[in-house]
Amino acid sequence: MLPLLVQLLAFKLLSSAGAAQSISDACSSLTATLSLENTTIITAERITAGQNISTPGSCHWQSVAAVTADACRVYAVVNTTAESAVHFEVWLPDTWFGRFLALGNGGLGGCIDYINLGYGSALHFATVASDNGHDGTSISGSLQSPELLNDYGFRAIHVEAVLGKQIVDTYYGRTHDKSYFMGCSTGGRQAMQSAMLYPDDFDGMIAGAPATDFNHLLGWETMLGRFIGAPIRIASDSFSQVLGQWIGMVGLGRFADVLSPHASNSFIPESLWPGISQEILNQCDALDGVVDGIITEPDDCVFRPDALLCDATDVGYRNNCLTALQVDALTRVYEPLFGTAGQLLYPRYDPGAEADGNFAPLLGGAIFDIPHEWFRFAIYNDTNFSFENFSVADIEFADTINPGGISTWNGDLSAFQNRGGKIISYHGRRDHLIPSGNSKRLYDLIASTLSQRTLDEFYRLFLIPGMDHCAGGPGAWAIGQHGLGSNTVNDSAHNVLFSLVEWVEQGREPDVIVGTTIPGMMERMHCRYPQRSVHNGSVFVCQE
C-alpha cells in the first residue's frame, strides 16, 4: 500500500493547480514555459484513460499506445551534441504520489517504451522514456553519426533522468520525492551503467536480465550461430521451410546472410530441437526433486548430447537423432566460451532455454540481428563485414573498441551504495538471449570488487526458474516487471517495483519475490542469490 499521506498530498497539489487554471491549460502551456538546455518541447497535450494515441518514430509494432491514466503527455527532443539527439516522452498523471520513474530500452532500440509509460503512470509515477538516441531498431546511423553510440552506450538515460525530473518538478510545482528506474535486457544494462557512471540519478533501480559485458555477450551470441553453421545453411529437404521462416522473421534485407552455396554438416534443423529439449528434461528436470518441465538450477545440469547420437540403424535426423558433428556442435553450445588465452569470455547457454522454439534467434541458422548490426556498424564500420570466419579473436578485438563504453563490466558500485541506492535485479533461468549465469557472474564481480561477502545491503538478485527473456515461459514469471499484465497481485511481495519502493522509502528489504504463472495463476517463491531454491516435499523454499 502507498502511504495515505502521500496520496492526500498528490490530490491537494492538483486541486491547487486547477484553481489557477485548468489542468489542460497547465499541460499545453509547457511548450512555452519550459526552458531546458538544448531541448525543444515538441508537444504537450492532455491524454485520457482508455484512449489510444498515435506514436512517433518507426517502431512499427507500437504505432498506437494505450493510455491507462489521465495525464499530461510531453514529447521533446534534446540535442546531446551537434550531431546527435535523444527524443523522449514524459507522462504526468493527474494523481501523482511524488515518485519519478525512468524507463530503459531493449535490443539496439531506438523505441520509446509505451507499454511501461502506461504502466508507470497508472501506478501514479511521473514516467519518462526515450528513444535511446536513435529511431528504430537499427544502429546503422552510427556510420554517419558516431555520437549515436555514446547516446546508446551511456548518455541517453542520464539525459532522460535530468530533463525528465526538471519537467516533472516544473509541472507539479514541487520537487519529486524519490526517483526510480526500470528496465530489462538493454534496460538492465542501462541500470547498471547508470549506477556506475551516474550514481545520483536514481534512488532505486530494477535491472532485469542485464546485458552486461556487452561486447562479449554479442560475440557469444554470434559464436553460438557459428557452432551450428551460421550464416550458412544445409541444403536439405527442410531447407525451404527453414528459409521461409527466416525470410518472414528478418526480412529480405538479410537474405544474403541466410543463403549460402555451401553446406554445413553441423546445422541442426528445426525438427530436431523438440527432441533435444526433451532429452535435456529427461536428464535434468528431476534434479530439483520435481518433474514439472522446469529446471530450477540450470548450472546443476550436466547435459550429455551424445545420448542423442545416431547409431548405425538410424536414418539421419528422421529418427530424431544427431550425427557426430551435430553432437559436437551441441556440446559447444552448452559449454562456456573461452578466449584465445583460455580466459572466460561468457557463460554457457542455459540448458532448457532452447525449448518451445526459443532456439531460433541464436541457433536457427542465421547470425542473430543484434550482433549482426553491432559488429558491422559499431565495431568494424563495414557494411560488408562477413561472419564466415568470425571467431573469438573478433570478440577480443571488440574489447579494444568498446563503443560508447558499452561493455558495462565494472564492479565498483561503491558510490551508488554509499549514497543509499538500491538495486533489485532478476533473471529468468530459461533466458534464450542472455544466459542467467551472467547475472551470477556480475553479482560475484561486484562482491569481489567491493570486498563484500554479500550485497544484500543494496543489491539483490532474484533468479526466476522457468522465465524466458525478461518475461514469459512456463514458470512463475509475472513479478510486476513489465506492463499492467505482469502485475497479477497488487502488493509488494508479488511486484518488484512495489518491493523496490518499500526498500527505498521504508527500509523494508525484499527477502523473496513471489511470482505467478500466466496462464494458471500458480505461485512460486523466488530466492535471492546466492540462496538456492529447494523443494521441501511440498513447496519450493529458499536455503542458504
Coordinates of C-alpha atoms in Angstrom, one line a residue, residues 7-306:
Q7 CA -1.9 10.2 -1.7
L8 CA -3.5 13.2 0.1
L9 CA -0.6 15.5 -0.9
A10 CA -0.9 14.5 -4.5
F11 CA -4.6 15.4 -4.7
K12 CA -4.1 18.7 -2.9
L13 CA -1.4 19.7 -5.3
L14 CA -3.5 19.0 -8.3
S15 CA -6.6 20.8 -6.9
S16 CA -4.4 23.9 -6.1
A17 CA -3.1 23.9 -9.7
G18 CA -6.6 23.6 -11.0
A19 CA -7.8 26.6 -9.0
A20 CA -5.5 28.9 -11.1
Q21 CA -6.1 27.4 -14.5
S22 CA -7.5 24.2 -16.0
I23 CA -5.3 21.1 -16.0
S24 CA -5.4 21.1 -19.7
D25 CA -4.1 24.6 -20.0
A26 CA -1.4 23.8 -17.4
C27 CA -0.3 21.0 -19.7
S28 CA -0.3 22.8 -23.0
S29 CA 1.4 25.8 -21.6
L30 CA 4.6 23.7 -21.0
T31 CA 5.6 24.2 -24.6
A32 CA 6.0 27.9 -23.8
T33 CA 7.0 27.9 -20.1
L34 CA 9.7 25.2 -20.1
S35 CA 13.2 26.3 -20.8
L36 CA 15.6 23.4 -20.8
E37 CA 19.1 23.3 -22.1
N38 CA 19.4 22.3 -25.8
T39 CA 15.9 21.0 -25.6
T40 CA 12.7 21.6 -27.6
I41 CA 9.3 20.7 -26.3
I42 CA 7.6 19.4 -29.4
T43 CA 4.1 18.8 -28.0
A44 CA 2.4 18.9 -24.6
E45 CA -1.1 17.6 -24.6
R46 CA -3.8 16.0 -22.4
I47 CA -4.4 12.2 -22.7
T48 CA -7.2 10.3 -21.0
A49 CA -7.5 6.8 -19.7
G50 CA -8.9 4.4 -22.3
Q51 CA -7.6 6.5 -25.2
N52 CA -5.4 5.0 -28.0
I53 CA -2.8 7.5 -29.2
S54 CA -0.5 7.6 -32.2
T55 CA 3.2 7.4 -31.5
P56 CA 6.1 9.0 -33.3
G57 CA 9.0 7.0 -34.8
S58 CA 9.4 3.9 -36.9
C59 CA 8.9 1.2 -34.3
H60 CA 6.0 -0.4 -36.3
W61 CA 4.7 -2.8 -33.6
Q62 CA 3.8 0.2 -31.4
S63 CA 2.3 2.7 -33.8
V64 CA -0.5 3.1 -31.3
A65 CA -0.2 3.2 -27.5
A66 CA -2.9 2.6 -24.9
V67 CA -3.4 5.3 -22.2
T68 CA -4.1 3.9 -18.8
A69 CA -4.4 7.1 -16.7
D70 CA -5.4 10.7 -17.2
A71 CA -2.2 12.6 -17.7
C72 CA -0.2 15.3 -19.4
R73 CA 1.9 13.9 -22.3
V74 CA 5.1 15.8 -23.1
Y75 CA 7.1 14.9 -26.2
A76 CA 10.6 16.6 -26.5
V77 CA 14.0 16.3 -28.1
V78 CA 17.4 17.2 -26.7
N79 CA 20.5 17.8 -28.8
T80 CA 23.2 15.8 -27.0
T81 CA 25.9 17.0 -29.4
A82 CA 25.9 18.8 -32.7
E83 CA 25.3 15.5 -34.5
S84 CA 23.1 13.5 -32.0
A85 CA 19.8 13.9 -30.3
V86 CA 17.5 12.0 -27.9
H87 CA 13.7 12.1 -28.2
F88 CA 11.8 11.4 -25.1
E89 CA 8.3 11.4 -23.6
V90 CA 7.1 12.2 -20.1
W91 CA 3.7 11.1 -18.9
L92 CA 2.5 13.2 -15.9
P93 CA -0.5 11.5 -14.3
D94 CA -3.2 13.7 -12.7
T95 CA -2.9 11.6 -9.5
W96 CA 0.8 11.7 -8.6
F97 CA 2.4 10.2 -5.5
G98 CA 5.6 12.2 -5.7
R99 CA 7.6 9.5 -7.5
F100 CA 9.7 9.7 -10.7
L101 CA 10.2 6.6 -12.9
A102 CA 12.6 6.4 -15.9
L103 CA 12.4 3.5 -18.3
G104 CA 15.0 1.6 -20.3
N105 CA 15.2 0.2 -23.8
G106 CA 15.6 -3.2 -25.5
G107 CA 18.0 -4.6 -28.0
L108 CA 19.6 -1.9 -30.1
G109 CA 16.5 0.2 -29.8
G110 CA 15.6 3.1 -30.6
C111 CA 12.0 2.6 -29.3
I112 CA 10.2 4.6 -26.6
D113 CA 8.7 2.1 -24.1
Y114 CA 5.0 2.9 -24.3
I115 CA 3.8 -0.2 -22.5
N116 CA 5.6 0.9 -19.4
L117 CA 4.8 4.6 -19.8
G118 CA 1.2 3.4 -19.4
Y119 CA 2.2 1.0 -16.5
G120 CA 4.1 3.7 -14.6
S121 CA 1.5 6.4 -15.0
A122 CA -1.3 4.0 -14.0
L123 CA 0.7 3.4 -10.7
H124 CA 0.9 7.2 -10.2
F125 CA 4.6 7.6 -11.2
A126 CA 5.6 10.5 -13.3
T127 CA 7.2 8.4 -16.0
V128 CA 9.7 9.1 -18.7
A129 CA 11.1 7.0 -21.6
S130 CA 13.4 7.8 -24.5
D131 CA 14.4 6.5 -27.9
N132 CA 18.0 6.0 -26.6
G133 CA 19.4 8.4 -29.2
H134 CA 18.1 7.0 -32.4
D135 CA 14.9 6.0 -34.1
G136 CA 14.0 2.3 -34.7
T137 CA 15.9 -0.9 -34.0
S138 CA 19.0 -0.3 -36.2
I139 CA 22.2 1.4 -35.3
S140 CA 23.3 1.8 -39.0
G141 CA 23.1 5.6 -38.5
S142 CA 26.2 5.4 -36.3
L143 CA 28.2 5.2 -39.6
Q144 CA 27.3 8.9 -40.2
S145 CA 27.0 9.9 -36.6
P146 CA 29.4 8.1 -34.2
E147 CA 27.9 10.1 -31.3
L148 CA 24.8 7.9 -31.6
L149 CA 26.8 5.2 -29.9
N150 CA 27.6 7.4 -26.9
D151 CA 23.9 8.1 -26.5
Y152 CA 23.2 4.4 -26.8
G153 CA 26.0 3.4 -24.5
F154 CA 25.6 5.7 -21.6
R155 CA 24.2 9.2 -22.2
A156 CA 20.6 8.8 -23.1
I157 CA 19.4 7.5 -19.8
H158 CA 21.3 10.2 -17.9
V159 CA 19.7 12.9 -20.1
E160 CA 16.3 11.3 -19.7
A161 CA 16.7 11.4 -15.9
V162 CA 18.0 15.0 -15.7
L163 CA 15.5 16.6 -18.1
G164 CA 12.6 14.3 -17.1
K165 CA 13.0 15.5 -13.4
Q166 CA 13.0 19.1 -14.5
I167 CA 9.8 18.7 -16.4
V168 CA 8.1 16.8 -13.5
D169 CA 9.2 19.3 -10.9
T170 CA 8.0 22.2 -13.0
Y171 CA 4.6 20.7 -13.8
Y172 CA 3.7 19.7 -10.3
G173 CA 5.3 22.8 -8.7
R174 CA 7.5 20.9 -6.3
T175 CA 10.5 18.6 -6.3
H176 CA 9.8 14.9 -6.7
D177 CA 10.4 12.7 -3.6
K178 CA 12.2 9.7 -5.0
S179 CA 13.5 8.6 -8.4
Y180 CA 13.4 5.1 -9.8
F181 CA 14.5 3.3 -13.0
M182 CA 13.1 0.1 -14.5
G183 CA 14.4 -1.9 -17.5
C184 CA 15.2 -5.3 -18.8
S185 CA 17.9 -6.7 -21.2
T186 CA 19.4 -3.5 -22.6
G187 CA 17.4 -1.7 -20.0
G188 CA 19.0 -3.9 -17.3
R189 CA 22.4 -2.9 -18.7
Q190 CA 21.4 0.7 -18.7
A191 CA 20.5 0.4 -15.0
M192 CA 24.0 -1.0 -14.2
Q193 CA 25.7 1.6 -16.3
S194 CA 23.8 4.4 -14.6
A195 CA 24.8 3.1 -11.1
M196 CA 28.4 3.1 -12.2
L197 CA 28.6 6.4 -14.0
Y198 CA 25.7 8.5 -12.6
P199 CA 25.1 7.2 -9.1
D200 CA 23.0 10.2 -8.1
D201 CA 20.4 9.8 -10.9
F202 CA 18.2 7.2 -9.2
D203 CA 17.4 6.2 -5.6
G204 CA 16.3 2.7 -6.7
M205 CA 16.6 0.6 -9.9
I206 CA 15.1 -2.6 -11.4
A207 CA 17.7 -4.3 -13.6
G208 CA 16.2 -7.3 -15.4
A209 CA 18.4 -9.7 -17.3
P210 CA 21.1 -7.1 -17.7
A211 CA 23.0 -7.3 -21.0
T212 CA 26.3 -6.6 -19.2
D213 CA 29.7 -7.5 -20.6
F214 CA 28.0 -6.4 -23.8
N215 CA 30.7 -7.0 -26.4
H216 CA 31.3 -10.5 -25.1
L217 CA 27.6 -11.2 -25.0
L218 CA 27.1 -10.3 -28.6
G219 CA 30.3 -12.1 -29.6
W220 CA 29.0 -15.2 -27.7
E221 CA 25.6 -15.0 -29.5
T222 CA 27.5 -14.9 -32.8
M223 CA 29.6 -17.9 -31.8
L224 CA 26.6 -19.9 -31.0
G225 CA 25.3 -19.4 -34.5
R226 CA 28.8 -20.3 -35.9
F227 CA 28.8 -23.5 -33.9
I228 CA 25.8 -24.8 -35.9
G229 CA 27.0 -23.4 -39.2
A230 CA 25.6 -19.8 -39.4
P231 CA 25.5 -17.9 -41.6
I232 CA 25.4 -21.0 -43.9
R233 CA 22.5 -23.4 -44.3
I234 CA 22.4 -27.1 -45.2
A235 CA 20.5 -27.7 -48.5
S236 CA 18.3 -30.4 -47.1
D237 CA 14.7 -31.2 -47.6
S238 CA 13.9 -28.9 -44.7
F239 CA 15.7 -26.0 -46.4
S240 CA 12.6 -24.4 -48.0
Q241 CA 10.7 -24.5 -44.7
V242 CA 13.6 -23.1 -42.7
L243 CA 14.3 -20.4 -45.3
G244 CA 10.7 -19.3 -45.4
Q245 CA 10.6 -18.9 -41.7
W246 CA 13.7 -16.7 -41.6
I247 CA 12.6 -14.5 -44.5
G248 CA 9.4 -13.8 -42.5
M249 CA 11.4 -13.1 -39.3
V250 CA 14.2 -11.0 -40.5
G251 CA 13.0 -9.6 -43.9
L252 CA 14.6 -9.7 -47.3
G253 CA 17.3 -7.3 -46.3
R254 CA 19.0 -10.2 -44.5
F255 CA 18.5 -12.6 -47.4
A256 CA 22.2 -12.8 -48.3
D257 CA 23.1 -13.8 -44.8
V258 CA 20.7 -16.7 -44.7
L259 CA 21.6 -18.3 -48.1
S260 CA 24.9 -19.8 -49.0
P261 CA 26.0 -22.2 -51.7
H262 CA 27.9 -24.2 -49.1
A263 CA 26.6 -26.8 -46.7
S264 CA 27.2 -27.1 -43.0
N265 CA 27.0 -30.6 -41.6
S266 CA 26.8 -29.0 -38.1
F267 CA 23.5 -27.4 -38.7
I268 CA 20.6 -28.7 -36.5
P269 CA 17.3 -28.3 -38.3
E270 CA 14.2 -27.1 -36.5
S271 CA 12.6 -30.6 -36.5
L272 CA 15.3 -31.9 -34.1
W273 CA 15.0 -29.2 -31.4
P274 CA 11.9 -30.6 -29.6
G275 CA 13.8 -33.9 -29.2
I276 CA 16.8 -32.1 -27.9
S277 CA 14.7 -30.2 -25.4
Q278 CA 13.0 -33.3 -24.2
E279 CA 16.4 -35.1 -23.7
I280 CA 17.6 -32.2 -21.6
L281 CA 14.5 -32.5 -19.4
N282 CA 15.0 -36.3 -19.3
Q283 CA 18.5 -35.7 -17.9
C284 CA 17.9 -32.7 -15.7
D285 CA 14.3 -32.0 -14.9
A286 CA 14.2 -34.2 -11.8
L287 CA 17.4 -32.6 -10.3
D288 CA 15.3 -30.2 -8.2
G289 CA 13.0 -33.0 -6.9
V290 CA 10.0 -32.2 -9.1
V291 CA 9.3 -33.3 -12.6
D292 CA 7.5 -30.3 -13.9
G293 CA 9.2 -29.2 -17.2
I294 CA 11.3 -26.6 -15.3
I295 CA 15.0 -26.8 -14.5
T296 CA 15.3 -24.8 -11.3
E297 CA 19.1 -24.6 -11.4
P298 CA 20.5 -25.0 -14.9
D299 CA 24.0 -24.8 -13.6
D300 CA 23.4 -28.2 -12.0
C301 CA 22.5 -29.7 -15.3
V302 CA 25.5 -31.6 -17.0
F303 CA 23.8 -32.2 -20.3
R304 CA 25.2 -35.1 -22.3
P305 CA 24.3 -34.5 -26.0
D306 CA 25.9 -37.8 -27.0

